[in-house]
PDB file of C-alpha atoms in Angstrom:
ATOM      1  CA  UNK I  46       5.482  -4.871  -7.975  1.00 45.00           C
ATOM      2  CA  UNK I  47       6.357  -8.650  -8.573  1.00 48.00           C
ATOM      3  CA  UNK I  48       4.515  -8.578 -11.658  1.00 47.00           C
ATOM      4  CA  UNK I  49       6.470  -5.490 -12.873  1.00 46.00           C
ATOM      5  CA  UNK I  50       9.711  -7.604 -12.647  1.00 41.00           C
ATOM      6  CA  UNK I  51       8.308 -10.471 -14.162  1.00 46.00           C
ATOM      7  CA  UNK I  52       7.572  -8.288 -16.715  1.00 46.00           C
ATOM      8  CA  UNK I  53      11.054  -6.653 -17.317  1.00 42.00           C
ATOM      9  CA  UNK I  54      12.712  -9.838 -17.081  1.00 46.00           C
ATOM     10  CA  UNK I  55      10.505 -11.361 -19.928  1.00 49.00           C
ATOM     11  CA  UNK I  56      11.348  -8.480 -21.999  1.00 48.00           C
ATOM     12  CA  UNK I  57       7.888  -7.728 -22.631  1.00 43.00           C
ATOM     13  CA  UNK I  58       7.211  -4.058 -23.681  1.00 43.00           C
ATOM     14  CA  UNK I  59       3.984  -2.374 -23.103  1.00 45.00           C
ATOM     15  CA  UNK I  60       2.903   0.368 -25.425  1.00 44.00           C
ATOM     16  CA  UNK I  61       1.624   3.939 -23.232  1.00 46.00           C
ATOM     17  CA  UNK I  62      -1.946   3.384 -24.336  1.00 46.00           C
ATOM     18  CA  UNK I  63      -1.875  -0.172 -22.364  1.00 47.00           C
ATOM     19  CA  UNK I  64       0.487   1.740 -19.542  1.00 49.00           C
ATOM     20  CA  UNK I  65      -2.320   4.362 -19.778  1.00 50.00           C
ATOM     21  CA  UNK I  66      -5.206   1.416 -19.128  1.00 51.00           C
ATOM     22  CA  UNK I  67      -3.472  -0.140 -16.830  1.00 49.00           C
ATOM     23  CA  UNK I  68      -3.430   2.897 -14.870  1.00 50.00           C
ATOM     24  CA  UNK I  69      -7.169   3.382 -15.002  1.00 54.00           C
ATOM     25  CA  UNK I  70      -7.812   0.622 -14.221  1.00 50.00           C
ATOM     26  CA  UNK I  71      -5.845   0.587 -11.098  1.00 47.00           C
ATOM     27  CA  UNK I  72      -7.964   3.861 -10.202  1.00 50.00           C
ATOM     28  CA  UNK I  73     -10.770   2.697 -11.011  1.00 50.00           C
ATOM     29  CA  UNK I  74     -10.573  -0.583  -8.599  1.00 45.00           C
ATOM     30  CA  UNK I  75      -8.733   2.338  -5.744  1.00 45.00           C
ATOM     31  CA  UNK I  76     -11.813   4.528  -5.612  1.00 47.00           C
ATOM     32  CA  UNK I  77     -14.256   1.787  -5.998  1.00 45.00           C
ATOM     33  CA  UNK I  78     -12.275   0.242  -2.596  1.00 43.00           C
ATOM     34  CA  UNK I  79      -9.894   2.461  -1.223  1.00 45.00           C
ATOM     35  CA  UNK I  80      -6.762   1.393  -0.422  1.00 44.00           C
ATOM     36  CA  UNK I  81      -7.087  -1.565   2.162  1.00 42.00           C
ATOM     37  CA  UNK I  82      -3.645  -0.608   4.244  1.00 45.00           C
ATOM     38  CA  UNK I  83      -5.004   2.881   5.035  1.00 41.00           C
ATOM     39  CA  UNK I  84      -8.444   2.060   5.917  1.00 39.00           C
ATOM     40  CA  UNK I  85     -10.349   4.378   4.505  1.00 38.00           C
ATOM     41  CA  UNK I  86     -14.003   3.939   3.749  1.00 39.00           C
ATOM     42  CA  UNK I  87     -16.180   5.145   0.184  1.00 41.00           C
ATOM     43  CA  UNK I  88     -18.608   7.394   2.295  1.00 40.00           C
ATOM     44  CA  UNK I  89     -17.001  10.164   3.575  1.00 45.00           C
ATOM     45  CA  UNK I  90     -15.629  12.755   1.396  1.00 46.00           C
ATOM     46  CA  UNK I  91     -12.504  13.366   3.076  1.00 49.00           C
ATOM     47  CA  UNK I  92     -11.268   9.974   2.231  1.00 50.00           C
ATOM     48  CA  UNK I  93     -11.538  10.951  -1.323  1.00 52.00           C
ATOM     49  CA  UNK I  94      -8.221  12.767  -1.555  1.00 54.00           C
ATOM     50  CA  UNK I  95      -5.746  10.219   0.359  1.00 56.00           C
ATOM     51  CA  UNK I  96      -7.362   7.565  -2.398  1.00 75.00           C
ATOM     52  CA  UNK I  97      -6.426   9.773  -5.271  1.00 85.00           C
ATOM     53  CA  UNK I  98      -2.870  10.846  -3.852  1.00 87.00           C
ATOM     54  CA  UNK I  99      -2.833   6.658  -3.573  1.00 89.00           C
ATOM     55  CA  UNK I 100      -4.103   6.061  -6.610  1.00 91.00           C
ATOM     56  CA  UNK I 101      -1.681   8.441  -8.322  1.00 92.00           C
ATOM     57  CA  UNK I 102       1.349   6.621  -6.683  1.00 93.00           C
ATOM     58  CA  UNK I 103       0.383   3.609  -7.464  1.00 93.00           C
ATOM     59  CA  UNK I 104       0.151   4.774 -11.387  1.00 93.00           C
ATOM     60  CA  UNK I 105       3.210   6.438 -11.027  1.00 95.00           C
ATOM     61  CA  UNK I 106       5.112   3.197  -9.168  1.00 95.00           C
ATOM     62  CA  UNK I 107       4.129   1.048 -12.203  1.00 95.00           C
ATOM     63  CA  UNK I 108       5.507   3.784 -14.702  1.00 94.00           C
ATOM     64  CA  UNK I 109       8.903   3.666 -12.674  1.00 95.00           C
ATOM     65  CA  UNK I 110       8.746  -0.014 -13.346  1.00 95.00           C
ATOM     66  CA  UNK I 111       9.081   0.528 -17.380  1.00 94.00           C
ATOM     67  CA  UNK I 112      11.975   2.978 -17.181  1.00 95.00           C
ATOM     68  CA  UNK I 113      14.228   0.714 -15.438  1.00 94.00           C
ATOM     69  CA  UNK I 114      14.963  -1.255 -18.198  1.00 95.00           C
ATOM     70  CA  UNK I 115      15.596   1.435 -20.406  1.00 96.00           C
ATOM     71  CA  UNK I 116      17.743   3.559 -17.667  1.00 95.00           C
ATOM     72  CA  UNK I 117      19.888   0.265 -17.886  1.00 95.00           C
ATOM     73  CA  UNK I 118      20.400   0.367 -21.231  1.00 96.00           C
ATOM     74  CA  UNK I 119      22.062   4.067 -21.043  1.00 96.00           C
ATOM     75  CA  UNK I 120      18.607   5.561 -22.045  1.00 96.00           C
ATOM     76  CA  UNK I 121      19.432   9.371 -21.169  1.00 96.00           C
ATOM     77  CA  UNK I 122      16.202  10.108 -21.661  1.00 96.00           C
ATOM     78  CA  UNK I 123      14.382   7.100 -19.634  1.00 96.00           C
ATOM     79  CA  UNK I 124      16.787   8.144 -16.908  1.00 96.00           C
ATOM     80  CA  UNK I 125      15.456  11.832 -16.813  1.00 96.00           C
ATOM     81  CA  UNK I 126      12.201  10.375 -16.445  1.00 96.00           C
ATOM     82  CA  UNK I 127      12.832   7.681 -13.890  1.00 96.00           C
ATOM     83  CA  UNK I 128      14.378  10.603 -11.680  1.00 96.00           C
ATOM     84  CA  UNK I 129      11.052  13.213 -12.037  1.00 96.00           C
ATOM     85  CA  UNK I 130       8.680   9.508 -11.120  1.00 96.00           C
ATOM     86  CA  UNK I 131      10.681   8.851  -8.080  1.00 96.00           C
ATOM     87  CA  UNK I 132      11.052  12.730  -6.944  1.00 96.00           C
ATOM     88  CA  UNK I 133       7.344  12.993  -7.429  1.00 96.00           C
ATOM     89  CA  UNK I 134       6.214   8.983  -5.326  1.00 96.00           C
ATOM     90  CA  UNK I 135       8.508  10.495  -2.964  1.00 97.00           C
ATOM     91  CA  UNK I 136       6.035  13.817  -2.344  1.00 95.00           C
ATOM     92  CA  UNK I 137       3.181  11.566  -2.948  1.00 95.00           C
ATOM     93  CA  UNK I 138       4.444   9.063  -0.125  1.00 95.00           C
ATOM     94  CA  UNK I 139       5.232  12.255   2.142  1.00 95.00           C
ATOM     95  CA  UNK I 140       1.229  13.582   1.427  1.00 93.00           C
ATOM     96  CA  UNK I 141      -0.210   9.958   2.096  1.00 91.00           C
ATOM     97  CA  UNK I 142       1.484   9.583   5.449  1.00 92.00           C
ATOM     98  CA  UNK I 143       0.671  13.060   6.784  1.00 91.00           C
ATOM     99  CA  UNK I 144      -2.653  12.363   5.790  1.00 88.00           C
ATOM    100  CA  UNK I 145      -2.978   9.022   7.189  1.00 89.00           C
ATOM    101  CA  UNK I 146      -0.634  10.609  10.783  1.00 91.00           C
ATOM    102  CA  UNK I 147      -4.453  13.291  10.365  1.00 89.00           C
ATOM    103  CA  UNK I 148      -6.623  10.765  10.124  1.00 88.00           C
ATOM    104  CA  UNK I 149      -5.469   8.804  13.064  1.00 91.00           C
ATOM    105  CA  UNK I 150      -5.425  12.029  15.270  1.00 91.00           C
ATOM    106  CA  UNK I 151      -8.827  12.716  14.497  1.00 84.00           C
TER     107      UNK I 151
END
């Protein structure tokens, strides 16, 4: 996330073709790994899903990041989108965490 403000406060503006690598690539390193905090290991297939649902907020965490600026500015439209990232992290965060609450019952 630290990078994210470095980034805003540089100025620096990232076209959505290197949003949308940036995002892969994120993936790509999430189901190669998992996510560490969670604990989840590559074998069993039930782990898939909480890395995707992790993945996917972590994609949509660093797109919340570039609308900031924008909302700022008194971009209507970067505002509308900033609202629809954080309403869906927020159902993303609430599907992790009953997952992981699942996982630790089991």
């Amino acid at each position: 996330m630290g990078d994210i403000l470095r980034r805003c406060q540089a100025g620096s503006v990232h076209s959505p073709s290197t949003s949308m690598a940036a995002s892969s690539q994120y993936r790509q390193l999430l189901s190669d790994y998992g996510p560490p905090s969670l604990g989840y290991t590559q074998g069993t297939g039930n782990s898939q899903v909480p890395q995707s649902k992790y993945a996917e907020l972590l994609a949509i965490i660093e797109e919340l990041g570039k609308e900031i600026r924008p909302t700022y500015a008194g971009s209507k439209s970067a505002m509308e989108r900033l609202k629809r990232g954080i309403i869906h992290a927020r159902g993303l965060v609430r599907e992790c965490l009953a997952e992981t609450e699942r996982n630790a019952r089991s």
